[in-house]
Tab-separated table of C-alpha atoms and ligand atoms in Angstrom:
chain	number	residue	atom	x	y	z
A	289	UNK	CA	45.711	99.056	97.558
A	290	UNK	CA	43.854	97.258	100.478
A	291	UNK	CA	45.097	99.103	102.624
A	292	UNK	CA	44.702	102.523	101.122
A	293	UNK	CA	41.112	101.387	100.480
A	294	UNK	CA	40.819	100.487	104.249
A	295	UNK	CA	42.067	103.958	105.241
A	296	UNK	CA	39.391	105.887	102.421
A	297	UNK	CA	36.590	104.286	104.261
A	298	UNK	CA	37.711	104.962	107.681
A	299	UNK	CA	38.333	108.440	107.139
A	300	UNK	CA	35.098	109.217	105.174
A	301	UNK	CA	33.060	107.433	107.526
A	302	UNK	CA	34.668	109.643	110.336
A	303	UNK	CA	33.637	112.655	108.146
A	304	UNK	CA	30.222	111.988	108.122
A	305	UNK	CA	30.385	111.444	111.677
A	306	UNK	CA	31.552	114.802	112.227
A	307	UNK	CA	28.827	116.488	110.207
A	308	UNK	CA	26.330	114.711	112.080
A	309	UNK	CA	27.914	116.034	115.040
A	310	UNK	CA	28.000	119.306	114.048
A	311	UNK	CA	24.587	119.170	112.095
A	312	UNK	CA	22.782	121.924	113.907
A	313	UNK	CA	26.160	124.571	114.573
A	314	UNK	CA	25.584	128.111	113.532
A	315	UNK	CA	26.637	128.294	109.764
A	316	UNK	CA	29.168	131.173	108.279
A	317	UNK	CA	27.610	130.272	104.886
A	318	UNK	CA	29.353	132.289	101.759
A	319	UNK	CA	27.855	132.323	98.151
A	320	UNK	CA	30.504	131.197	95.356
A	321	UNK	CA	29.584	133.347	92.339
A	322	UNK	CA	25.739	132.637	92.134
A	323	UNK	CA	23.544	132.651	95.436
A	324	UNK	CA	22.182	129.218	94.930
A	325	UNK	CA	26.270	127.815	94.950
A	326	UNK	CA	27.067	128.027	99.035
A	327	UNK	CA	29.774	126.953	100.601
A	328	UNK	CA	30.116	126.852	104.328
A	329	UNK	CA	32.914	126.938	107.156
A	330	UNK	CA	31.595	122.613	107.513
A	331	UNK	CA	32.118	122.287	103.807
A	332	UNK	CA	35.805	123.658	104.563
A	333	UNK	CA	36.544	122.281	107.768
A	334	UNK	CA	36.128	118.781	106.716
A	335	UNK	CA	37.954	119.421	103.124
A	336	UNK	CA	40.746	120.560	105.281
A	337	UNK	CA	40.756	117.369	107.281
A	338	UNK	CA	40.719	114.704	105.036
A	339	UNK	CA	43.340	116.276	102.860
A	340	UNK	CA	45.594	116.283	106.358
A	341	UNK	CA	44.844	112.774	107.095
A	342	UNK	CA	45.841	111.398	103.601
A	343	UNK	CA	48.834	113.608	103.000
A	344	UNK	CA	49.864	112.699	106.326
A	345	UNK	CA	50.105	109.130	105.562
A	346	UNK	CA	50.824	108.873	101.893
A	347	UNK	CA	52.640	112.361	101.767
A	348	UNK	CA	53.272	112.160	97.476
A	349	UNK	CA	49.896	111.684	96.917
A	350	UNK	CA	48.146	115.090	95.284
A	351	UNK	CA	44.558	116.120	95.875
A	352	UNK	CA	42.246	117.428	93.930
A	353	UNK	CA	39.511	118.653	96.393
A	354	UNK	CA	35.980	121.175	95.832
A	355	UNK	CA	37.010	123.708	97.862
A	356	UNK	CA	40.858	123.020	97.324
A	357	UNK	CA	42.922	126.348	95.749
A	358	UNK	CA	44.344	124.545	92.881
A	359	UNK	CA	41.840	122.120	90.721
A	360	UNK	CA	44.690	120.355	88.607
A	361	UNK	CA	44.190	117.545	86.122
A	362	UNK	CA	44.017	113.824	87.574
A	363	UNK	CA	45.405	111.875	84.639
A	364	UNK	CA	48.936	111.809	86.527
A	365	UNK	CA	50.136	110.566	89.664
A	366	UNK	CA	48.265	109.533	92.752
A	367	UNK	CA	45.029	111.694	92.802
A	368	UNK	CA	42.258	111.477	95.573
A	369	UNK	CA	39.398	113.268	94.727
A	370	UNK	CA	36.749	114.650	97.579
A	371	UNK	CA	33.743	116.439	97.571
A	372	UNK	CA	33.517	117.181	101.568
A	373	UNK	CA	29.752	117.975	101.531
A	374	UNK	CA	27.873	117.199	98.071
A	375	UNK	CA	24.797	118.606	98.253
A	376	UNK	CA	25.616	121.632	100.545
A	377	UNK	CA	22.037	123.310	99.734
A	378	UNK	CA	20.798	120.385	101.187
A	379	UNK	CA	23.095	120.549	104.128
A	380	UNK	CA	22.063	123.995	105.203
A	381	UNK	CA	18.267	123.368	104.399
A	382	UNK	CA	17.060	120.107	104.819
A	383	UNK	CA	19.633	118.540	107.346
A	384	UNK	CA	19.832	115.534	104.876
A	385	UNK	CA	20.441	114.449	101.600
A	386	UNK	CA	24.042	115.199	101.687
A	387	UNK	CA	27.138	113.111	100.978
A	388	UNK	CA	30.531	113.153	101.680
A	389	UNK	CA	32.155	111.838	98.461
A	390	UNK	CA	36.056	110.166	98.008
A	391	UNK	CA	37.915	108.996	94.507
A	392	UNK	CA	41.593	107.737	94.120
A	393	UNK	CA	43.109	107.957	90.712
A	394	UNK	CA	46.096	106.382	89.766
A	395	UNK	CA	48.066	107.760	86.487
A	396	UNK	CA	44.338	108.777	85.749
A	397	UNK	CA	42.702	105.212	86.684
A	398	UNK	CA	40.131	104.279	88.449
A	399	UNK	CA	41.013	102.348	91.739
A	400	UNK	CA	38.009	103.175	94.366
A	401	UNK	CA	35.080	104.883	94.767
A	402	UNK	CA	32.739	106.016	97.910
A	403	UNK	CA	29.717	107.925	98.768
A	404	UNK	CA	28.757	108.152	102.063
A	405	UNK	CA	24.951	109.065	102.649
A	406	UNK	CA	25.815	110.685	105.997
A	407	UNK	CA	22.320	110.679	107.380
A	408	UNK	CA	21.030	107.884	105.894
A	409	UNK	CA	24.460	105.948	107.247
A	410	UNK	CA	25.211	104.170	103.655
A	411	UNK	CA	28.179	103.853	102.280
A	412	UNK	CA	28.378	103.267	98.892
A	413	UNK	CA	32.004	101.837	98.685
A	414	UNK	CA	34.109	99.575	95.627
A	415	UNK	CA	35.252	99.735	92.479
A	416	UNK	CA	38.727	98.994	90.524
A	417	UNK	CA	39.710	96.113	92.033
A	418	UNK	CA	37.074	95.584	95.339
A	419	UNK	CA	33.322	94.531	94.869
A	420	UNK	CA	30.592	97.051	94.938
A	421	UNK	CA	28.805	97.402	98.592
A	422	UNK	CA	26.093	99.645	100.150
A	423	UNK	CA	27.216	99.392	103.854
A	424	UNK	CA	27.897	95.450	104.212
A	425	UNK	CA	25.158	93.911	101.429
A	426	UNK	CA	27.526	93.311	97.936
A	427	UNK	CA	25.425	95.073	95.076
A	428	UNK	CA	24.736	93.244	91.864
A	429	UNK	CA	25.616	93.609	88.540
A	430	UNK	CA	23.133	96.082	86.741
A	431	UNK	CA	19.537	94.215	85.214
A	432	UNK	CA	18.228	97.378	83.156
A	433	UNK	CA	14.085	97.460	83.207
A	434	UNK	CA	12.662	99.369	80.204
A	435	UNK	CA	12.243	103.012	79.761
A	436	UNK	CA	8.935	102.730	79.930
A	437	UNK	CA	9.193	100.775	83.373
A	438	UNK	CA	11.830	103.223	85.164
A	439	UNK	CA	12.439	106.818	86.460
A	440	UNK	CA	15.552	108.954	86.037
A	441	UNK	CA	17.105	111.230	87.578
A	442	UNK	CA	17.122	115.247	86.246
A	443	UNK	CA	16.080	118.515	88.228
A	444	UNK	CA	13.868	120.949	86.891
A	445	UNK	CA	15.933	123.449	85.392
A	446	UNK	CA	17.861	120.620	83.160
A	447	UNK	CA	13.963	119.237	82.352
A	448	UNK	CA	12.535	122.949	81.616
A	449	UNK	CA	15.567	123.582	79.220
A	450	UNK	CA	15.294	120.491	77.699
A	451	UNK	CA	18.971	120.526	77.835
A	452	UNK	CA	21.028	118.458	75.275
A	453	UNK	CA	17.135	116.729	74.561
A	454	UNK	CA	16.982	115.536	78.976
A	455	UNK	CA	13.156	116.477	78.670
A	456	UNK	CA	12.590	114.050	75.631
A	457	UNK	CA	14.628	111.177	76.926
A	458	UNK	CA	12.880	112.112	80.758
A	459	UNK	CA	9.229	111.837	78.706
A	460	UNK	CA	9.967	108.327	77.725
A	461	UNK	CA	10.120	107.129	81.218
A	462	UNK	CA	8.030	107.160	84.070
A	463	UNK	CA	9.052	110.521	85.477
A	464	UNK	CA	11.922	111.792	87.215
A	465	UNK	CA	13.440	112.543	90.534
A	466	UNK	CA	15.613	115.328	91.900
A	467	UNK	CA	17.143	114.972	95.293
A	468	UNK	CA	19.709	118.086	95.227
A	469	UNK	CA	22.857	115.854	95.736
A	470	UNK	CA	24.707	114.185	92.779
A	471	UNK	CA	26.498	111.729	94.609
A	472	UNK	CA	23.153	110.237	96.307
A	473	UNK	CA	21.514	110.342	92.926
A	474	UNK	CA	24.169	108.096	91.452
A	475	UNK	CA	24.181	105.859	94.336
A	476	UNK	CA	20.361	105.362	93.208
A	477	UNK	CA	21.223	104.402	89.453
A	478	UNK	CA	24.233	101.690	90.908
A	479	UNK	CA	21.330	100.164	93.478
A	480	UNK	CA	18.400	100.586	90.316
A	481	UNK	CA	16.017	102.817	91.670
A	482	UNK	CA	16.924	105.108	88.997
A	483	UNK	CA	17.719	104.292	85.378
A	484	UNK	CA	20.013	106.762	84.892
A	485	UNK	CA	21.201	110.184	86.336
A	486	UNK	CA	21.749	113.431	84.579
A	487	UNK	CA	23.356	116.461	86.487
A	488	UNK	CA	25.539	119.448	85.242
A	489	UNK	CA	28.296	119.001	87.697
A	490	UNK	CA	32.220	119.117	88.349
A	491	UNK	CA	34.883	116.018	88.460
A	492	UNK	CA	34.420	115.626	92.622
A	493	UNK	CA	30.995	115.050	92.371
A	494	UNK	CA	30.903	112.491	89.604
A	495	UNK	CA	34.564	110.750	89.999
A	496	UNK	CA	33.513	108.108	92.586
A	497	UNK	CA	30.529	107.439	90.727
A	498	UNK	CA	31.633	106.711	87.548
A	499	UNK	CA	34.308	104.342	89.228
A	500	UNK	CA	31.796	102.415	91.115
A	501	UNK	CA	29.682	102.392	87.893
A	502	UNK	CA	32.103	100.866	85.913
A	503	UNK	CA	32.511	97.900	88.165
A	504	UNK	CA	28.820	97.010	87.662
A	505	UNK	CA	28.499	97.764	84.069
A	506	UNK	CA	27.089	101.667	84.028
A	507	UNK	CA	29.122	103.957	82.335
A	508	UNK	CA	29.635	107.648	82.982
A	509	UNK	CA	28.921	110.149	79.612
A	510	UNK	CA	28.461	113.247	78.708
A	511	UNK	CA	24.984	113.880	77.625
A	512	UNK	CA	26.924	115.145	74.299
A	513	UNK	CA	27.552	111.554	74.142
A	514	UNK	CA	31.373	112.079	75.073
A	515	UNK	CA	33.698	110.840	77.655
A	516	UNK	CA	33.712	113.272	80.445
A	517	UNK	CA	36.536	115.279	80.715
A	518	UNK	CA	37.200	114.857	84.510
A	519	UNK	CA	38.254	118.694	83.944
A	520	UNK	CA	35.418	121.746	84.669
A	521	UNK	CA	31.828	121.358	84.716
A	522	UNK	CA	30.013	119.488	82.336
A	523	UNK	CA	26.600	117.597	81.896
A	524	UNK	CA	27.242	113.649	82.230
A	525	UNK	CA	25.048	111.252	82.681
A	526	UNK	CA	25.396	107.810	84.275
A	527	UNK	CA	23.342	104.779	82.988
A	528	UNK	CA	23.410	101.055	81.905
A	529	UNK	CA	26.195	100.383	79.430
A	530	UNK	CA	23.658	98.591	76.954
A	531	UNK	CA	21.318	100.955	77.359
A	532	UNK	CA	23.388	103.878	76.413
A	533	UNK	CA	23.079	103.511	72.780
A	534	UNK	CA	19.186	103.873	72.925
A	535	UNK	CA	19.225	106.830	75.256
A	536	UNK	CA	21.773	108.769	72.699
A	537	UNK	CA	18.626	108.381	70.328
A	538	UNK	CA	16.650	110.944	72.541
A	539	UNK	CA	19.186	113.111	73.125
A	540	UNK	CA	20.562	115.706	70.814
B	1360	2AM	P1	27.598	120.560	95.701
B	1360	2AM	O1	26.580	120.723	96.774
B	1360	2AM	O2	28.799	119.761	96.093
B	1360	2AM	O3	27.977	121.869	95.017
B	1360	2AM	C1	22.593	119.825	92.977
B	1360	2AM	O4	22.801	121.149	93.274
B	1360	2AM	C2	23.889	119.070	92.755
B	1360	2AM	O5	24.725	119.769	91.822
B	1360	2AM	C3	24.726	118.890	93.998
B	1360	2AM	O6	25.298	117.610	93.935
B	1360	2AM	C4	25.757	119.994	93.901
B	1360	2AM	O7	26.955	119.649	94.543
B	1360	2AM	C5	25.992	120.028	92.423
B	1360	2AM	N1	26.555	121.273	91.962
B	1360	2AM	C6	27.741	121.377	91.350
B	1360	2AM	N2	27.984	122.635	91.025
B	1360	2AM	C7	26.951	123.373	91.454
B	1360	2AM	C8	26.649	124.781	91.411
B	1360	2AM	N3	27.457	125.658	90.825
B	1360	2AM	N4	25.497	125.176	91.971
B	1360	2AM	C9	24.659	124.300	92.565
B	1360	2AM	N5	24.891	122.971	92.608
B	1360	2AM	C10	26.022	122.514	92.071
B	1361	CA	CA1	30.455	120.196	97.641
């Protein structure tokens, strides 16, 4: 597993490089059912590449990939799960805030998560087995403030809707924060500048979170209070363990 952890970091870290590189390039940028859900040739490009370097090497592996044709269950096998560009909004606008985003799965397990701020240069890397790290500093285990003391995570539509009772859990807390990419977001809960994180999202963007999570006692739910599915979009939520219970009492 070393190794294959090795290789995952070597190969996202050499994505982000090549967004960086290709940062200002003329965009071909396509809308995927609603016009705030792009997609562009980078998003694509870079899908198509990591999926080349790990079939190449472990050739019986299966991917389950954003902008991959087939989005099959990972509860069987050996499943890596990418996001090439999470937060592609952010990517076309802003130049930043953007992640490139890498799960493995075995037989629907766990075994390593990472999220690689690519203009910030952190990698958020661990889980399973391996210690949690942001670049080279080992993060520790999570020490949950108070409501009252912390922000959370949630963007305005989620907060205006009050969806599944966000706004009423958000209003206990000291505000909240919406950067535009999931994977950054979570990265904030698993280093505590935000208690918790609430997006309406799909398996790539949440899988290496919820792995790294795990490892430092967060867990990953639907705001329904569920386990997600790891299947189709949903509304999950990652936050302490202990602190789960009391946020269920705000939400409905
Ligand atoms: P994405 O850029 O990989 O699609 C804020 O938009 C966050 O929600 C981003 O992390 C974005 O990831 C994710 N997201 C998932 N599905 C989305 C959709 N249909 N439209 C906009 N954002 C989506
Ligand atoms: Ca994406």
């Amino acid at each position: 597993m070393e190794d294959k952890y090795q290789f995952a970091q070597k190969i996202v870290l050499e994505a982000g490089e090549f967004l960086r590189q290709h940062l200002h390039d003329d965009l071909e940028i396509e809308e995927k059912g609603h016009f705030t859900d792009l997609v562009t040739q980078l998003d694509k490009t870079v899908q198509e590449c990591l999926t080349k370097s790990i079939l190449e090497r472990y050739p019986k592996d299966r991917i389950l990939g954003e902008e991959s044709p087939e989005h099959l269950p990972l509860g069987q096998g050996n499943v890596w799960v990418i996001d090439p560009i999470d937060g592609t909004t952010n990517f076309i606008v802003q130049k930043a805030d953007f992640a490139v985003l890498l799960a493995y799965f075995e037989n629907g397990v766990g075994k390593f998560g990472l999220i690689y701020d690519v203009i910030a240069d952190k990698l958020y890397h661990g889980g399973g087995d391996f210690p949690v790290y942001e670049n080279e500093q080992l993060l520790p285990p999570v020490e949950p403030k108070s409501l009252k003391e912390s922000l959370i995570g949630l963007n305005a539509g989620l907060y205006a809707q009050n969806y599944d009772g966000l706004a009423d859990f958000a209003d206990q807390t000291l505000g909240t924060r919406s950067i535009g990419s999931a994977g950054i977001s979570f990265a904030h809960v698993l280093t505590g500048r935000l208690l918790a994180q609430a997006s309406y999202v799909y398996p790539w963007d949440y899988a290496a979170a919820s792995i790294l999570g795990e490892k430092l006692g967060y867990t990953l739910v639907t705001t329904k209070g569920e386990q997600p599915a790891f299947y189709g979009r949903e509304c999950v939520m990652l936050a302490p363990t202990e602190k789960i219970r009391e946020i269920k009492g705000y939400l409905q």
